[in-house]
PDB file of C-alpha atoms in Angstrom:
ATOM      1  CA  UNK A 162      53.787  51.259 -28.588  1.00 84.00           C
ATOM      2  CA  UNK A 163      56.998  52.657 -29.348  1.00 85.00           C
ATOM      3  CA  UNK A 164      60.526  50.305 -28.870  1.00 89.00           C
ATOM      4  CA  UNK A 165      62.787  50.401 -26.556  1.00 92.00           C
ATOM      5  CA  UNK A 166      62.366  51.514 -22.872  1.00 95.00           C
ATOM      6  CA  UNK A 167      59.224  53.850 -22.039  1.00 96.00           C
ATOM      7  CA  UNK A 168      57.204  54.576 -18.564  1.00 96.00           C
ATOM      8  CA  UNK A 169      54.329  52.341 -18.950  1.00 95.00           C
ATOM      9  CA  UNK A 170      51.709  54.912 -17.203  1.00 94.00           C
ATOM     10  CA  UNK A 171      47.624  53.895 -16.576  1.00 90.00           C
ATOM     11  CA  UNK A 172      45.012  54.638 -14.198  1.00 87.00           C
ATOM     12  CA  UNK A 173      43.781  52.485 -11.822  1.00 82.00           C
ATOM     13  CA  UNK A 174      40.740  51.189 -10.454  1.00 76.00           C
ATOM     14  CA  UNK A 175      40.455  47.227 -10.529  1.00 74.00           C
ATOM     15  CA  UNK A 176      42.664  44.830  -8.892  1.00 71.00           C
ATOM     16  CA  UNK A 177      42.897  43.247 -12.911  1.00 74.00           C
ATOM     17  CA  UNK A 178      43.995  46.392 -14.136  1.00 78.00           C
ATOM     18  CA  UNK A 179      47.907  45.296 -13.996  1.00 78.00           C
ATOM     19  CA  UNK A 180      47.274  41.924 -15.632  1.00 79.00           C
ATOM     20  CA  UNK A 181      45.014  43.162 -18.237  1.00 80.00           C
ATOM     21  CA  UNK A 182      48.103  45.882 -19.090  1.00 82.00           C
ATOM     22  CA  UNK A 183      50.881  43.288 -19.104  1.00 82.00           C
ATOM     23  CA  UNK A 184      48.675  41.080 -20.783  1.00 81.00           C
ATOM     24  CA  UNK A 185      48.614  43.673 -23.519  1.00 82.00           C
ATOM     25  CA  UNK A 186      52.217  43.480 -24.545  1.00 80.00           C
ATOM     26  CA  UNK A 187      53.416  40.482 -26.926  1.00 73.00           C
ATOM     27  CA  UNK A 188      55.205  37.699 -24.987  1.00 63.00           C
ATOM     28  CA  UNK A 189      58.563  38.295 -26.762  1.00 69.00           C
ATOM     29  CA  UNK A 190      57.914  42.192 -25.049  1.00 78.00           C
ATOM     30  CA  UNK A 191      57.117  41.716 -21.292  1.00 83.00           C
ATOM     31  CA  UNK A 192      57.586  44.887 -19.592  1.00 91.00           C
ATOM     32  CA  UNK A 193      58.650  45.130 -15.559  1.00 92.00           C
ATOM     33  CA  UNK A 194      56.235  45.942 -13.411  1.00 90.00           C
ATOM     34  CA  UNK A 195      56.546  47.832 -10.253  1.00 90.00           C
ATOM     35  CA  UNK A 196      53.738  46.310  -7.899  1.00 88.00           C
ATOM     36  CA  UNK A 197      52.805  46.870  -4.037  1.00 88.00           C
ATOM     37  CA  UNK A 198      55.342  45.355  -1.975  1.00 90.00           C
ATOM     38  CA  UNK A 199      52.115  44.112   0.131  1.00 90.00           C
ATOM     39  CA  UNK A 200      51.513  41.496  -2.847  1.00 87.00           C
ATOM     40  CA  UNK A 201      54.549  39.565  -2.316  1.00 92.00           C
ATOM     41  CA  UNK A 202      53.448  38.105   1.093  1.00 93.00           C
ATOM     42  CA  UNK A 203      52.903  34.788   0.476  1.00 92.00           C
ATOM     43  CA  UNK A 204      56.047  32.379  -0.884  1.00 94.00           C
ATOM     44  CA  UNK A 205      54.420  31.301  -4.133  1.00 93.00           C
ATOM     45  CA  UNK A 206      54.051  35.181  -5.047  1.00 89.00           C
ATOM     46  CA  UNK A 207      57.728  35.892  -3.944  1.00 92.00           C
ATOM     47  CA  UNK A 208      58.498  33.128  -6.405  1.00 94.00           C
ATOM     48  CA  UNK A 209      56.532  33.726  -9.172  1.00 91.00           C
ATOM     49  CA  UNK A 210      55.790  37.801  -9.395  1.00 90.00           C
ATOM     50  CA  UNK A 211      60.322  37.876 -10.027  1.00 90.00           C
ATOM     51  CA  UNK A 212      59.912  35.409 -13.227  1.00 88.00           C
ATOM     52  CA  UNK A 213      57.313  37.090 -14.531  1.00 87.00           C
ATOM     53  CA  UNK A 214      59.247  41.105 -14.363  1.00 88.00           C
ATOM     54  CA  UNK A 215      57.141  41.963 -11.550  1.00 88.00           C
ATOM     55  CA  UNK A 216      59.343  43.286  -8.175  1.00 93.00           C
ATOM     56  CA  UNK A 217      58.135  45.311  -5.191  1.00 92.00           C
ATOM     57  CA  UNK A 218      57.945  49.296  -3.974  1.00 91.00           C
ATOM     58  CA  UNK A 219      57.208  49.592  -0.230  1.00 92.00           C
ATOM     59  CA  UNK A 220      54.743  52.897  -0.638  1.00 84.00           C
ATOM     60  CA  UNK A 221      54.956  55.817   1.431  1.00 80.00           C
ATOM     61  CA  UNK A 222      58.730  56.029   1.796  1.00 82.00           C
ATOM     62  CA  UNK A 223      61.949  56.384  -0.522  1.00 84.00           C
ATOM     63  CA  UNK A 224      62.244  53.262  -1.472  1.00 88.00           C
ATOM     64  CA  UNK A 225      66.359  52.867  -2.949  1.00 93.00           C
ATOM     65  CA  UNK A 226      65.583  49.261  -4.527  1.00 94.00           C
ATOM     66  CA  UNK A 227      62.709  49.757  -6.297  1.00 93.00           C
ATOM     67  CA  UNK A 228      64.271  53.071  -7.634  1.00 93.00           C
ATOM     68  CA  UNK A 229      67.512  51.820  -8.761  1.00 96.00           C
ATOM     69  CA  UNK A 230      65.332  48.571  -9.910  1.00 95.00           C
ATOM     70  CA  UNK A 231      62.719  50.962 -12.072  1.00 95.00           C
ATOM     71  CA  UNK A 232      65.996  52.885 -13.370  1.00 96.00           C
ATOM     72  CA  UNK A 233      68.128  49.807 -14.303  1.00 96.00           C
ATOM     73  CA  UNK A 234      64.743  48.792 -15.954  1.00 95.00           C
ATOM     74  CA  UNK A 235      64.414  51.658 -17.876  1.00 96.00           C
ATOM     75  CA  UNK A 236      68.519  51.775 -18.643  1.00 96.00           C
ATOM     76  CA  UNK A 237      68.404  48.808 -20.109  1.00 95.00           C
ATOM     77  CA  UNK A 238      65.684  49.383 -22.663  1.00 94.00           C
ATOM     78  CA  UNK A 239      62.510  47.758 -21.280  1.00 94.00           C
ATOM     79  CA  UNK A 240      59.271  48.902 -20.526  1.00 95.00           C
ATOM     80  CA  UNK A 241      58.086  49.955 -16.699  1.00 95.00           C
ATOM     81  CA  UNK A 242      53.966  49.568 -15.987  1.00 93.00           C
ATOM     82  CA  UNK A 243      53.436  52.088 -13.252  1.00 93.00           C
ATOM     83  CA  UNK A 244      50.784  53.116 -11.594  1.00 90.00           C
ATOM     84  CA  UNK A 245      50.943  57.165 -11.278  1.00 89.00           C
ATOM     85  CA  UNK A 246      48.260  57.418  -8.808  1.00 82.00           C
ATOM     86  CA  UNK A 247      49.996  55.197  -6.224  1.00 72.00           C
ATOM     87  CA  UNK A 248      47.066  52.930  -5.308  1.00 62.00           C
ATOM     88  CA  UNK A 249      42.913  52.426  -6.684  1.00 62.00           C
ATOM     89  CA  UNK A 250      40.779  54.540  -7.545  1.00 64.00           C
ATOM     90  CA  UNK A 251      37.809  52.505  -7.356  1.00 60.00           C
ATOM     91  CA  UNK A 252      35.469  56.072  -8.553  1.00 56.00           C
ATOM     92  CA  UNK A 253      36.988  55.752 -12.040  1.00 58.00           C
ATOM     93  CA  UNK A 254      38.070  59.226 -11.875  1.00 68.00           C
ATOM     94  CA  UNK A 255      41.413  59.678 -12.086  1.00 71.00           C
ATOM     95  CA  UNK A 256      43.435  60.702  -8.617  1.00 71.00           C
ATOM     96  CA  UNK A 257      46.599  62.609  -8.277  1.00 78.00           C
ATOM     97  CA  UNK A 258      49.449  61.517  -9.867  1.00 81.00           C
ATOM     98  CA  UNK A 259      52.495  60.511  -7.214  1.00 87.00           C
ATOM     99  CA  UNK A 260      56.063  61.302  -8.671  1.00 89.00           C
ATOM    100  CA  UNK A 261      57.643  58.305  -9.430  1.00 91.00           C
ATOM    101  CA  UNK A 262      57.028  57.688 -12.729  1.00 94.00           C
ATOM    102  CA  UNK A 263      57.934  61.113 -13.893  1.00 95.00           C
ATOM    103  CA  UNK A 264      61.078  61.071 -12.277  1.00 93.00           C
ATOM    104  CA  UNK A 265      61.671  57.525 -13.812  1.00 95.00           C
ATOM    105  CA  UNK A 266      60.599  59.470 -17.524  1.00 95.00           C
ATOM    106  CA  UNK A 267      63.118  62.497 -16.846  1.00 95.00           C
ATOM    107  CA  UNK A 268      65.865  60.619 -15.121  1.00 93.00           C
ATOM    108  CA  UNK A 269      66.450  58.689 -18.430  1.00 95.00           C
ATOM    109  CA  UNK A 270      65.212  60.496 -21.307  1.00 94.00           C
ATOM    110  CA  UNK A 271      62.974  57.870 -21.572  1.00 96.00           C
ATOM    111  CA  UNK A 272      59.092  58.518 -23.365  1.00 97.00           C
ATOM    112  CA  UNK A 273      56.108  57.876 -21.202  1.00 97.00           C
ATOM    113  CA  UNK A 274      53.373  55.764 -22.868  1.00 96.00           C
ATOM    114  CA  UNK A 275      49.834  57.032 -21.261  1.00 96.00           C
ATOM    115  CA  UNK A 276      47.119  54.052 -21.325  1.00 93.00           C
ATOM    116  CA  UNK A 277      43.712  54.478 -20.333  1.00 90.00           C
ATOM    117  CA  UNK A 278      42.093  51.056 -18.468  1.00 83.00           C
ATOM    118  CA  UNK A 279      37.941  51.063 -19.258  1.00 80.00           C
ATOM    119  CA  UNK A 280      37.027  51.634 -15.418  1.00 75.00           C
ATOM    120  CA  UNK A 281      34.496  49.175 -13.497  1.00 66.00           C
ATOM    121  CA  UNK A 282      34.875  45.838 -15.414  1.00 61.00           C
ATOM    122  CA  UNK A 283      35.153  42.332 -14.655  1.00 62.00           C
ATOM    123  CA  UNK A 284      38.153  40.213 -15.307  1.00 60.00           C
ATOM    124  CA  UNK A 285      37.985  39.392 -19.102  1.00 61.00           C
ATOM    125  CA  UNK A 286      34.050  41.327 -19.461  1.00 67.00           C
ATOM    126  CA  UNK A 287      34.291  44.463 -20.921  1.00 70.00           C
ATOM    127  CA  UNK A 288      37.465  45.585 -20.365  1.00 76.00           C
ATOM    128  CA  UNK A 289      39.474  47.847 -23.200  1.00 82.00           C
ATOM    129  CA  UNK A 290      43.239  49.094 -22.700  1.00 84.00           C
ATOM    130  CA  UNK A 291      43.367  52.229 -24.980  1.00 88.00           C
ATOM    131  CA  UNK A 292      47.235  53.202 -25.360  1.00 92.00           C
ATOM    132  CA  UNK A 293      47.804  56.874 -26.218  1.00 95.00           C
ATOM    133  CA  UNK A 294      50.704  58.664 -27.827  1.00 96.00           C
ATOM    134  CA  UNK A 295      54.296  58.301 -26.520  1.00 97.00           C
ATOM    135  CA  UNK A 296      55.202  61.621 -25.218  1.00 97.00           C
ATOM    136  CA  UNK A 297      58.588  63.120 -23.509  1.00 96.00           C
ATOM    137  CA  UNK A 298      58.426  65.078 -20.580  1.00 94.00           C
ATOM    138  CA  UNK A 299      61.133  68.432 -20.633  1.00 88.00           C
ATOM    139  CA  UNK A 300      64.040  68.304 -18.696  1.00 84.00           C
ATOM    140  CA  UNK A 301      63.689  70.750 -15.621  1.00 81.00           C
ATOM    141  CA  UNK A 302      66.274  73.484 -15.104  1.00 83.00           C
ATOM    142  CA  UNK A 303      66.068  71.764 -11.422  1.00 84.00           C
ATOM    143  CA  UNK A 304      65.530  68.597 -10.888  1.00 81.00           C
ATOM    144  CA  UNK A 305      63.523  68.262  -7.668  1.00 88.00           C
ATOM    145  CA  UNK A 306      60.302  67.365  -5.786  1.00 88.00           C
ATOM    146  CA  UNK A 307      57.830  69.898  -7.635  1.00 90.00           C
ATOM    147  CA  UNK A 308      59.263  69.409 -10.688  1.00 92.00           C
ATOM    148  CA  UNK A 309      58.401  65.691 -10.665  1.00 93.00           C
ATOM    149  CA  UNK A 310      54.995  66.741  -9.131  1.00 92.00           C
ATOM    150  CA  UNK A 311      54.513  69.212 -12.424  1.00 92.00           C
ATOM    151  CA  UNK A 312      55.089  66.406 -15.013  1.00 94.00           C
ATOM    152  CA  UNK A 313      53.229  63.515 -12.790  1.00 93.00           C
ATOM    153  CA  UNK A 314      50.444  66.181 -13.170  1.00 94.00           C
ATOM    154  CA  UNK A 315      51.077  65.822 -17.259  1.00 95.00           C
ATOM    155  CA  UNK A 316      51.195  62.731 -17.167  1.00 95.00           C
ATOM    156  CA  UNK A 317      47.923  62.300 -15.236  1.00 92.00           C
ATOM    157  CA  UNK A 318      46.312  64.699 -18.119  1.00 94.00           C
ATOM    158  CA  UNK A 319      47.933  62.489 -20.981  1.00 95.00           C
ATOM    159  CA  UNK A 320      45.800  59.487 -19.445  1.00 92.00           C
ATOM    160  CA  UNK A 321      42.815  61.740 -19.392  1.00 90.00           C
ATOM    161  CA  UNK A 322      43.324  62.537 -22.786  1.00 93.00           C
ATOM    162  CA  UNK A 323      43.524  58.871 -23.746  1.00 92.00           C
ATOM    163  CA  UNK A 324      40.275  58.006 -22.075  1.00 88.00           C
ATOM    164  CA  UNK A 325      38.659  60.902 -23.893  1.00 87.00           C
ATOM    165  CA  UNK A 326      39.314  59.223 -27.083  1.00 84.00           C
ATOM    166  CA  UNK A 327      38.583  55.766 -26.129  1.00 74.00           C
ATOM    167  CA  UNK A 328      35.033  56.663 -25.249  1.00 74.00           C
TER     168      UNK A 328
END
């Protein structure tokens, strides 16, 4: 796990895939999470998801506050547990990866830090979180939409590779 800020990037097919990945990091090393705004419904999770690094991304739109949050995040030398593929994939293959985190990766020179969750467990049975190898993703000549599509696609092959080795 390198220092310093990286794009915390693993698939995701269990609701416990999020807590078993910040649950990985040492206490003194909590990195932000960027979670479903949908999980902050209830007042005790709008209370407690904030003190614990963990702040919303309403999906499906361009969402300015959880971009600027994710890039502050990142600015300021912390880690950032994304998701790449947006939302579960309960198959345990891996889906297509959404932009985000590659733009998060690019847009700070920041390394991206693949991690592979064991697909199909139980909360505390089974489970394995396999981190790969820090990698950086190229700078485009052009910043834009397909060239955040292009690396979300290397990062999605990066977590491949990771499983790969964990099996």
């Amino acid at each position: 796990i390198p220092k310093g800020p990286a794009v915390v990037c693993g698939n995701h097919t269990a609701n416990i895939d999020s807590v078993m990945l910040f649950l990985a990091f040492k206490l003194k090393e909590r990195p932000a999470v960027i979670a479903k705004a949908e999980l902050f419904k209830t007042a005790i999770a709008r209370w407690f998801f904030p003190k614990m690094g963990i702040f919303p991304v309403h999906r499906g739109k361009a969402d300015l506050a959880a971009i600027k949050k994710s890039l502050s995040v990142l600015k300021n030398g912390q880690k950032l547990i994304i998701f790449p593929e947006g939302t579960r994939v309960k198959s345990g293959e891996l889906g297509d990866g959404k932009s985000g985190a590659a733009m998060f990766a690019m847009r700070t020179s920041s390394p991206v830090l693949p991690v592979y969750i064991t697909p199909g467990k139980k909360a505390f049975r089974g489970c394995t979180v396999t981190f790969g190898k820090p990698f950086y993703l190229p700078k485009p000549e052009k910043a834009d939409a397909a060239a955040y599509k292009e690396a979300a696609e290397v990062i999605m092959q990066k977590i491949a590779e990771t499983g790969e080795k964990a099996q």
